[in-house]
Short mmCIF file of C-alpha atoms in Angstrom, two decimals:
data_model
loop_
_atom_site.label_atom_id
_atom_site.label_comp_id
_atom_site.label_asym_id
_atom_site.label_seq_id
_atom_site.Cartn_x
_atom_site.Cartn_y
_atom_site.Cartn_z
CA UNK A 1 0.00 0.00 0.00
CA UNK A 2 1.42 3.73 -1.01
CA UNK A 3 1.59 5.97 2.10
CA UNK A 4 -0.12 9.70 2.09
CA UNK A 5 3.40 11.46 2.21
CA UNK A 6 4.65 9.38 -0.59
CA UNK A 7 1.83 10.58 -3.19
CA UNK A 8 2.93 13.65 -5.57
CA UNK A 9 0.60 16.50 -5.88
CA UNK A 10 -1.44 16.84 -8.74
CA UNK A 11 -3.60 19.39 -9.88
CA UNK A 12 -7.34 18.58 -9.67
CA UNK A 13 -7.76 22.19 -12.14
CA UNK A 14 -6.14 19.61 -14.83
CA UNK A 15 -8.03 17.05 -17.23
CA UNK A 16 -5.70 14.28 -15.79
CA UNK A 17 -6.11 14.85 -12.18
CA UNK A 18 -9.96 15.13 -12.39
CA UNK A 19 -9.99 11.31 -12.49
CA UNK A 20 -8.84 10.69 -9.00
CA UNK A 21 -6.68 7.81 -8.53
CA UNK A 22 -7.14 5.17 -5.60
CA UNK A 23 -4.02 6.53 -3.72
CA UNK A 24 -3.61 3.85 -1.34
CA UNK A 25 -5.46 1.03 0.72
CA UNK A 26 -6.18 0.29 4.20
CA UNK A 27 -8.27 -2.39 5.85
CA UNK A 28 -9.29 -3.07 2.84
CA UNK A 29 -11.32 0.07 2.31
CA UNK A 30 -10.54 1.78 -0.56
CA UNK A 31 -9.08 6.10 -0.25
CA UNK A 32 -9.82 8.70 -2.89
CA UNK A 33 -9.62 11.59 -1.84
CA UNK A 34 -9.72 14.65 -3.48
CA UNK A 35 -6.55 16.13 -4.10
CA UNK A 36 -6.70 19.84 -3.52
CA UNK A 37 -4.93 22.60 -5.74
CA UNK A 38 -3.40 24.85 -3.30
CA UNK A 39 -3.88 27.41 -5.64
CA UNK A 40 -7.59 27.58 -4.90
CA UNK A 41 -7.20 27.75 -1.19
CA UNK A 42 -6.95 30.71 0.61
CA UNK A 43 -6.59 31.60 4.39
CA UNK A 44 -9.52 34.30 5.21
CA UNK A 45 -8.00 37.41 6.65
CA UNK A 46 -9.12 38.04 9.89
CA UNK A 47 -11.27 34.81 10.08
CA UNK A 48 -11.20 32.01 12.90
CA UNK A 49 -7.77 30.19 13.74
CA UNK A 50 -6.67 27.72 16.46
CA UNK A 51 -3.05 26.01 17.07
CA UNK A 52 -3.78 22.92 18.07
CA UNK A 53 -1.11 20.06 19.56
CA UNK A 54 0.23 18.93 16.22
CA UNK A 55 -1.26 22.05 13.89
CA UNK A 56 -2.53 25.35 13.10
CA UNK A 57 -6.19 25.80 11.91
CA UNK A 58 -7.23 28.83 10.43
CA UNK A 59 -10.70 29.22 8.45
CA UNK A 60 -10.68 29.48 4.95
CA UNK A 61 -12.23 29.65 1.43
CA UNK A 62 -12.10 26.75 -1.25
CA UNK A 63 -13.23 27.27 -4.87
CA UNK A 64 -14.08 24.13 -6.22
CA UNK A 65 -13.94 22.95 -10.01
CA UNK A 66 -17.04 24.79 -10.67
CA UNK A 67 -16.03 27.92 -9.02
CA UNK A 68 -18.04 28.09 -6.68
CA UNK A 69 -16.44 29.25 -2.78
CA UNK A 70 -16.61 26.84 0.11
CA UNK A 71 -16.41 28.22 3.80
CA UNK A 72 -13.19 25.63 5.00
CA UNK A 73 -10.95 24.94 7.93
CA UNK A 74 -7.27 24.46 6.92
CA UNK A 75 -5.11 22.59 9.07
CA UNK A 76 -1.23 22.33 8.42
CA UNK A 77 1.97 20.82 10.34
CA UNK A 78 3.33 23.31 12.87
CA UNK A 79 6.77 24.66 12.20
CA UNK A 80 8.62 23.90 15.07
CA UNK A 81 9.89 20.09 15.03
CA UNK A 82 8.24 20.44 11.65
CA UNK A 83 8.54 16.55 10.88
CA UNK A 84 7.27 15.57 13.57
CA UNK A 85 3.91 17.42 13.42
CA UNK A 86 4.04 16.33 9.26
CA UNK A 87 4.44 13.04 10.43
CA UNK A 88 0.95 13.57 12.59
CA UNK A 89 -0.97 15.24 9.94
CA UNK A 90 -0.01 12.28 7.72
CA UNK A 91 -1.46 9.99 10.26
CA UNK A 92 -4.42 11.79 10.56
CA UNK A 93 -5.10 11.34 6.13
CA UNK A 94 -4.42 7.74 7.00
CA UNK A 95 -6.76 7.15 9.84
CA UNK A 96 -9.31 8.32 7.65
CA UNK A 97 -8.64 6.76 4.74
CA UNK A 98 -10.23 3.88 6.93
CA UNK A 99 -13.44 5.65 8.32
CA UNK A 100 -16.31 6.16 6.17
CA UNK A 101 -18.30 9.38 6.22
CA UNK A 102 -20.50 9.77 9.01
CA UNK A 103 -22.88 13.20 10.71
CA UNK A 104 -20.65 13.05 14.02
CA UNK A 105 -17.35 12.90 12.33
CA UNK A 106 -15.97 15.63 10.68
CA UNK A 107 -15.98 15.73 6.98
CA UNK A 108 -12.89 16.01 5.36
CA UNK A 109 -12.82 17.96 1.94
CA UNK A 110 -9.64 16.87 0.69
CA UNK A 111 -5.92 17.71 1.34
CA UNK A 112 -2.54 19.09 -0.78
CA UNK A 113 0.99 17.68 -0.33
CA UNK A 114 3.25 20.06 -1.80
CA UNK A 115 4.91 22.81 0.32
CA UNK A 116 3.93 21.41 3.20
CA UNK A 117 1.04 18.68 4.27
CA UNK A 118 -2.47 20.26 4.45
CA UNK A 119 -6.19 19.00 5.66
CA UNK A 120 -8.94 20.86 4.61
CA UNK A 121 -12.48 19.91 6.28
CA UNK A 122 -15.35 21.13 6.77
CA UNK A 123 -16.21 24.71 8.68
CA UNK A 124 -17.33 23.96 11.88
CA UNK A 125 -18.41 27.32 13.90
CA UNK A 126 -17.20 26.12 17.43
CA UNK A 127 -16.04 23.19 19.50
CA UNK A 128 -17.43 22.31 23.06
CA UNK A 129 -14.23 23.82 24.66
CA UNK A 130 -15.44 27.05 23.59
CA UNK A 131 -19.15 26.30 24.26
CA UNK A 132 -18.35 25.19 27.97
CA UNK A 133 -16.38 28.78 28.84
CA UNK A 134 -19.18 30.71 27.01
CA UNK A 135 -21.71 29.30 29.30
CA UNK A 136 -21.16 30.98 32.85
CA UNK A 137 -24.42 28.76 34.42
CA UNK A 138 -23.40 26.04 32.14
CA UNK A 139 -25.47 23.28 29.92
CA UNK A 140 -29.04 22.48 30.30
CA UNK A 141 -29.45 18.49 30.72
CA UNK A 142 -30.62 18.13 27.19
CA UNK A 143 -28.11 19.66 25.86
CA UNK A 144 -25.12 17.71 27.90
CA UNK A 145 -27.66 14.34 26.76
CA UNK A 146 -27.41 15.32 23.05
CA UNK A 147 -24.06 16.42 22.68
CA UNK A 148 -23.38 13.19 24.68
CA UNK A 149 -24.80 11.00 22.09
CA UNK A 150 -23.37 12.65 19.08
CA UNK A 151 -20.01 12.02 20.49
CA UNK A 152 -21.07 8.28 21.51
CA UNK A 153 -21.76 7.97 17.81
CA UNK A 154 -19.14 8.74 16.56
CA UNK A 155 -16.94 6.49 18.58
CA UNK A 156 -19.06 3.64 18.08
CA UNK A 157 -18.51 4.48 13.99
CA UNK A 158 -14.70 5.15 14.67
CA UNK A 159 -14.77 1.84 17.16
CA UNK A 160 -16.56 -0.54 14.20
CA UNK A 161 -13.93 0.16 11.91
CA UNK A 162 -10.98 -0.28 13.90
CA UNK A 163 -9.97 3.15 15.02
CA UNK A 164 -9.32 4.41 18.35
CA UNK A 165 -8.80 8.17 18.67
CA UNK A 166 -7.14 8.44 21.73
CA UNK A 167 -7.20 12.35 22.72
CA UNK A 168 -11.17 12.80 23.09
CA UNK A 169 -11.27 16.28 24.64
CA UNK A 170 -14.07 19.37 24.61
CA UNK A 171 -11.00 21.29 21.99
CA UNK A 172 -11.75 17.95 19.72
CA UNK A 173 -15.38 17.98 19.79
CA UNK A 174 -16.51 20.32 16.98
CA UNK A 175 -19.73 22.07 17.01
CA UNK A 176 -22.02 23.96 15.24
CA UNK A 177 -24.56 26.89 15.60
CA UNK A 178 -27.62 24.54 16.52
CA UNK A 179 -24.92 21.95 19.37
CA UNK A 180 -24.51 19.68 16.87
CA UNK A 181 -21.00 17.84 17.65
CA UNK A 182 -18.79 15.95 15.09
CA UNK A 183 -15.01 14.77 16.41
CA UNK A 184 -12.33 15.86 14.97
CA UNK A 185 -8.32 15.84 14.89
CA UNK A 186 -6.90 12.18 14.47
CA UNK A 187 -3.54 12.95 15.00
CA UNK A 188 -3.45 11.00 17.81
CA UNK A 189 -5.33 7.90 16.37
CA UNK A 190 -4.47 4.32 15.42
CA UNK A 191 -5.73 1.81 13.49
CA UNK A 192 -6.43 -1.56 14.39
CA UNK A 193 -3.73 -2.05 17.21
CA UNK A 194 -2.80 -6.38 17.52
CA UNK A 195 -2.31 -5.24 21.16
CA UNK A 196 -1.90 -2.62 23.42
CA UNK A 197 1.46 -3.38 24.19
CA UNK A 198 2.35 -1.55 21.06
CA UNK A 199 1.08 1.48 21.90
CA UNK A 200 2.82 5.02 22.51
CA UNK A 201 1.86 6.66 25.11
CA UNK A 202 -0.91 9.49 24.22
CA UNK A 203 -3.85 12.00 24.68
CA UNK A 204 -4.30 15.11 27.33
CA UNK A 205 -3.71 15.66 30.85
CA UNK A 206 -7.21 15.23 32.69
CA UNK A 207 -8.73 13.03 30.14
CA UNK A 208 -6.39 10.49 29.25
CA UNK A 209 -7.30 6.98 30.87
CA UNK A 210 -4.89 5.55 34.19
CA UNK A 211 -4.00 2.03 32.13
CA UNK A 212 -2.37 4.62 29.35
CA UNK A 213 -0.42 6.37 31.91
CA UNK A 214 0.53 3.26 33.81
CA UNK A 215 2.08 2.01 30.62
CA UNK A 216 4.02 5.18 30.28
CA UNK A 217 5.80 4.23 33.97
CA UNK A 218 6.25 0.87 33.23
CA UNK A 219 7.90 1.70 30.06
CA UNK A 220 10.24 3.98 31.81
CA UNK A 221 10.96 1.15 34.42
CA UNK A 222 11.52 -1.05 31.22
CA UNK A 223 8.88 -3.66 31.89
CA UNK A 224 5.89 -4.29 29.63
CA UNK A 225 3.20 -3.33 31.52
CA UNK A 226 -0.70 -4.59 31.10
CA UNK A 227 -2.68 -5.57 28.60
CA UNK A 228 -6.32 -3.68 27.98
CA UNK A 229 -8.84 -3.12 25.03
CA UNK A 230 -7.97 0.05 23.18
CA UNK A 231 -11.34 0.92 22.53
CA UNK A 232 -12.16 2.08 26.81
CA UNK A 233 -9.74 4.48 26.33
CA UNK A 234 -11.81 6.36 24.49
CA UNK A 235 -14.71 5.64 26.54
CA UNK A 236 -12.52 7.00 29.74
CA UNK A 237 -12.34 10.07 27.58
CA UNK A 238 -15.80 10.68 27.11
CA UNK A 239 -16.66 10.20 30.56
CA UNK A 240 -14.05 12.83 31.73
CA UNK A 241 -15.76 15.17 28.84
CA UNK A 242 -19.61 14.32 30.48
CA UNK A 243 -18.23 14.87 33.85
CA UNK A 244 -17.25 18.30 32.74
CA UNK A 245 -20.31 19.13 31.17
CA UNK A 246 -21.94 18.60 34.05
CA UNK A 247 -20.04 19.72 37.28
CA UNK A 248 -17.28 21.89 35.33
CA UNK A 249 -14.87 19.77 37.01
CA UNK A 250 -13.25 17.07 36.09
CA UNK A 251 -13.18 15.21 39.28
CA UNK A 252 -15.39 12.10 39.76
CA UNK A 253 -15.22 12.52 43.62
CA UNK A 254 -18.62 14.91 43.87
CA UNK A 255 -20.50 14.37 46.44
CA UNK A 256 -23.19 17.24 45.43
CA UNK A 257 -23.23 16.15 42.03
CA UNK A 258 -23.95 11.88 43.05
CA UNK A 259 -26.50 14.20 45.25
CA UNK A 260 -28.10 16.35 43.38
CA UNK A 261 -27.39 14.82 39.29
CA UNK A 262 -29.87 12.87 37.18
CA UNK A 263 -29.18 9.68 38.48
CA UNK A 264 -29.37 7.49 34.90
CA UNK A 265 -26.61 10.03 33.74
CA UNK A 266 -24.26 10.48 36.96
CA UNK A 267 -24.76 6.82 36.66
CA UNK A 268 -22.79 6.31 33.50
CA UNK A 269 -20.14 8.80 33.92
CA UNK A 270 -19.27 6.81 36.76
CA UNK A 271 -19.31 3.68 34.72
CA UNK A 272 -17.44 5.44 32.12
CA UNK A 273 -14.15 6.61 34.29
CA UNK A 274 -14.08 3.37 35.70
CA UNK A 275 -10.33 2.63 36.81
CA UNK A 276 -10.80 -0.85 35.07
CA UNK A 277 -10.83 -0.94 31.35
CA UNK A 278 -13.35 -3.94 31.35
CA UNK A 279 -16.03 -2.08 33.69
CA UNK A 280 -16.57 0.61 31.42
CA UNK A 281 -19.21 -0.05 29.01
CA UNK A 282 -18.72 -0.05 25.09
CA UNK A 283 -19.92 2.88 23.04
CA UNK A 284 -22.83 0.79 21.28
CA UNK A 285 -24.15 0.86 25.22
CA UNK A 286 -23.12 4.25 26.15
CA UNK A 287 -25.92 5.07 23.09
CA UNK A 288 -28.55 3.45 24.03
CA UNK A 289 -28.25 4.42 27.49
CA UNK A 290 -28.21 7.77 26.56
CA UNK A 291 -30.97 7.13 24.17
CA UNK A 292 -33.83 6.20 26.56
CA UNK A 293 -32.37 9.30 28.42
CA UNK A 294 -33.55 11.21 25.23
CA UNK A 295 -36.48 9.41 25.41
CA UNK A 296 -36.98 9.97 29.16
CA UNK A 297 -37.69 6.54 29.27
CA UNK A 298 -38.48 5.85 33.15
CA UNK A 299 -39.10 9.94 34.21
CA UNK A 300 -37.28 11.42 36.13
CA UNK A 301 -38.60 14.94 37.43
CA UNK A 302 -41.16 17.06 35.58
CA UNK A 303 -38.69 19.53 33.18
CA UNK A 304 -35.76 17.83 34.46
CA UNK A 305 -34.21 18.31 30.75
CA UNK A 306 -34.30 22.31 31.21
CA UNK A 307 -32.44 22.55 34.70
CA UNK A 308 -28.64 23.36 34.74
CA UNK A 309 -26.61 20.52 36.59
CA UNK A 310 -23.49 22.79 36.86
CA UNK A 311 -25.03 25.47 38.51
CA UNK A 312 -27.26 23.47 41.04
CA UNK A 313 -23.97 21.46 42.31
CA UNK A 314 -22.21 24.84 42.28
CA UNK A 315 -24.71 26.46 44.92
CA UNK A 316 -25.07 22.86 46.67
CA UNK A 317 -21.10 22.53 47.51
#
């Protein structure tokens, strides 16, 4: 199989290049993406931009083949330890030459190779980072449950076809103007890992799961450390993230909120930063749990979904 960084650039404005090859194969799964002309990308002056671990995102504008403009994000390799981040970004085009498209992960447009890796996705207004420090009595229930289960579904998605993502975070949760999430950034991701005992140590402080940094010591101490399913990483993640949402704190110790939380939901965040891989539950649970809480299967209080579990533990600790 032909790696990302090994494929030359081609033109898509040209005859030739409108007939996109099948650049290279993983799992089986066929990539074709569209290779971008750089010459119709263009970084929007005074628009949007993050730096993120691995690389910059600014907004931009793509004109397609018809010429029609395209509201776009634009990531590319940071310039410091520049082949290191390259190295990421190429990682990233290869993860998801393995994912099919799907509404809670982010849709990528296409990328360019010369001068310099780039990504080019789809405009997302805001991620859940931003949402969480905008929203000084923070999230109403329904909102925490729906955001919730967009992320869940998306992990399940990345889950059935091998993937692990590894640095789940509110920064990596993308949103847009009506709380719709999608993930985003794979540079952390792996495909289909034989075992865990070939895994680098990875993802962010406060949400990366105890067995990753327990193999990180016993690596240092030269000894091989545990075994554990790849996959509850990720679902450690998304715990942390729920926990967040609801108490703005990302410790599970909280008395006030195992007081005064919807007990289904404070229920499964527990579950979900288990200390023990296996107790965790897998994302195809974690959705239909959070389903019937959609559903308000069972009841709960009258309005329940409206009330604000970050400000009622706030004024009860």
């Amino acid at each position: 199989a032909r790696h990302v960084h090994d494929i030359e650039f081609q033109d898509v404005a040209s005859p030739k290049s409108r007939q996109t090859p099948k650049l290279l194969e993983l799992a089986g799964s066929p990539f074709e993406p569209k290779l971008l002309d750089r010459n119709r990308l263009s970084v929007l002056e005074g628009g949007w931009q993050l730096s993120g671990a691995h690389g910059d995102i600014k907004e931009g504008i793509w004109l397609d083949e018809n010429r029609v403009q395209h509201r776009v994000a634009i990531k590319s390799p940071k310039y410091s330890e520049l082949d290191k981040h390259r190295e990421a970004i190429a990682r990233e085009l290869r993860v998801l030459a393995t994912v099919p498209g799907h509404p809670n992960i982010v849709t990528v447009v296409g990328f360019c190779l010369t001068d310099g890796p780039l990504i080019v996705e789809e405009f997302m207004a805001t991620n859940l980072e931003a949402v969480l420090c905008g929203a000084d009595q923070g999230l109403t229930y329904d909102e925490i449950i729906r955001i919730s289960l967009d992320v869940a579904r998306g992990l399940d998605h990345l889950h059935e076809h091998g993937v692990t993502h590894y640095d789940i975070k509110p920064s990596n949760i993308l949103m847009d103007g009506e709380f719709n999430a999608k993930l985003a950034d794979f540079s952390c991701s792996e495909l289909k890992l034989a075992s865990s005992m070939s895994l680098a140590v990875r993802g962010s402080a406060g949400y990366i799961a105890p067995e990753i940094v327990e193999k990180g010591l016993c690596s240092r101490r030269g000894g091989p450390g545990r075994h554990f399913p790849t996959d509850k990483v990720d679902v450690y993640s998304f715990g942390k993230v729920m926990l967040e949402c609801v108490t703005g704190s990302l410790n599970p110790e909280n008395a006030a909120a195992e007081r005064i939380c919807h007990g289904p939901l404070w229920e499964l965040i527990r579950a979900c930063v288990s200390g023990c891989p296996k107790e965790r539950p897998g994302c195809k649970r974690i959705v239909e749990r959070l389903e019937g809480m959609v559903k308000d299967e069972g009841g709960w209080e009258p309005g329940w979904k409206a009330r604000r579990p970050m400000q009622e533990i706030s004024q009860a600790s």
